[in-house]
């Protein structure tokens, strides 16, 4: 059986059952459109009142014709069809009627219209458009066939009353599963789809189901079939009398998709419950476990089977039990929801901090709580972190050092009590700015080096002075700037200021004590150099006396000796020279013995070093020690106190003289004093002797206070010298040499800041 007769058979059944005209028109048009020659079939009924033909069914409507629709009329076409019964579309397009204009606008020109009344009391026409090039002769046969079928509709095969009145899409199938008839609902389901796609709507095994249905004389229901995105549920009902099967279906797309989603959701929920790190549990209203997720093992050390039937309260900490249970019951009864934080006992005996959110499940009609669902999370780490933060906050609050919090824009956001006390800022006062707290130089250093240094290394430190915003004495502090990053990734800073007032006072006292020791050491050195100093002063004084005596003798012979006046003038000149030399020696001694505050200044190191050489020159000559001068004249100035630097150099030279005298008694020896520009903007000075040197253990102790290798030494010279040099920002070291000992001193160049020196 081909599909076109099936379509016609279904149309005739609908005609006989008197279904609405639109359904019959759709069935007829679809049957005709199964023919490959037919491009379009449209049925239009005659509207006697408006005198126009109107579309019936779901076929696409023609566009409106030209002119005023209220004046539209197809009366001329109606009369011609009554006369002729059939017209070519080309003839219709030439008529003066409304439909002709609509056909022209729709570009429909090849085909025919038939006078065909699907409704006994209502005329109508069937418009059949065929493909270009197809002959129109066979359409007359189609009209005759349709007219004959309409007239013999009462002689058709007995129809199924259930099929016609079934609101669900239905069809009759023969014993081989081939379609015989459709109802209007199925035709609506097919819509514009051709009958060739009907098997796609049926289950793939529908022929087997039809055979089983007839053989077993039983209905088969709940068979799912899917066509594109549409899901249908089919029921097959046998009709043994006519050996055919009524197949009914319903659109279950939404239901099946919902069930699939529900099944997937249940599977997903089960997967989540089984794999979540939170404990999901069900309880009776009094707290007894009904079920628990597998996380109970990892969190509490109990398997879910072990918890079922246990009271949850039995695991609570004793201090939490009394206050939590009744409060939770009241909240669940009243609000249906409760969150609590408490301690719960692990199987091995230790306690964990839990946060549990519970929701009440109520009975539908009475509203009574029948079950409680809880989600519990281990927050032990969070509680401990919060406790650590609280303790750290307390440490900051009670810290005696000022602590300031600073945001990324450089605004002070917090001052601890120590900072408020030192700065004189009350709780009610607004936060001071950094410009109010620091001098311009300190603030510039903080902005230039502090932020970047803290960002790079996490911490940055310097010395500065805090200025109370309300005025008053500045406070010397040692600053430590710490860079932090919040959970959101934003930077902020902590500034810890250690009050260095007492430290500064101790440094002043220590420096004063060191200056006293240095002055004492200079006095001791002067005493040790007394014979040399006396010799250096005695020579010019003796020369002054000799020249004075000679001048007196020449004065007595002025009258008799014409050269006496010139001799007297020459003597006075020599007296002046030697007296000046003696005065210079005394000036150097007075400068060396100067006592007072150290005066840091830019110094020409070569001049200071040569002055120290002159002070010990007599002692060196007396010991046959030659001091070789390898000092360049173009060294940049160093930053130091002149007297203290001269004292250090004199100490190094005298130690070298003693070492040479010990190693070469009564023999000539050499000391080399050199200087050069070193790395890191420094000047490196060296004093190398030809003495016995020192052993490795002695080298480690050579700068220790009161350590000495001399029988009559105090052991303070090198220790004090190192302290003086380090106070200048330099360093003093001793190095063993193949011959003798090398003392190396490094001093910073003048003009460097303290940070640059460091």
Short mmCIF file of C-alpha atoms in Angstrom, two decimals, residues 21 30 52 93 143 164 192 210 266 273 294 317 372 388 420 437 495 522 549 567 603 614 636 645 660 700 723:
data_model
loop_
_atom_site.label_atom_id
_atom_site.label_comp_id
_atom_site.label_asym_id
_atom_site.label_seq_id
_atom_site.Cartn_x
_atom_site.Cartn_y
_atom_site.Cartn_z
CA UNK A 21 -13.63 21.51 8.04
CA UNK A 30 -1.55 16.72 2.35
CA UNK A 52 -14.91 35.87 -1.17
CA UNK A 93 -5.52 35.43 -12.92
CA UNK A 143 -11.30 16.26 -9.88
CA UNK A 164 -11.99 9.48 15.23
CA UNK A 192 4.00 19.65 7.20
CA UNK A 210 2.16 -5.19 16.29
CA UNK A 266 20.06 12.22 41.61
CA UNK A 273 27.47 13.45 48.62
CA UNK A 294 31.22 8.77 53.62
CA UNK A 317 31.90 18.55 73.93
CA UNK A 372 16.56 17.14 60.00
CA UNK A 388 46.15 33.08 66.21
CA UNK A 420 49.19 56.89 70.09
CA UNK A 437 54.97 61.96 61.26
CA UNK A 495 55.45 49.97 60.11
CA UNK A 522 96.94 59.60 73.03
CA UNK A 549 124.79 84.08 70.44
CA UNK A 567 125.49 88.21 59.43
CA UNK A 603 89.80 64.91 54.98
CA UNK A 614 106.12 62.75 61.20
CA UNK A 636 89.40 61.76 46.92
CA UNK A 645 92.14 58.94 62.25
CA UNK A 660 110.37 45.35 62.92
CA UNK A 700 91.57 35.70 65.49
CA UNK A 723 85.98 50.72 67.00
#
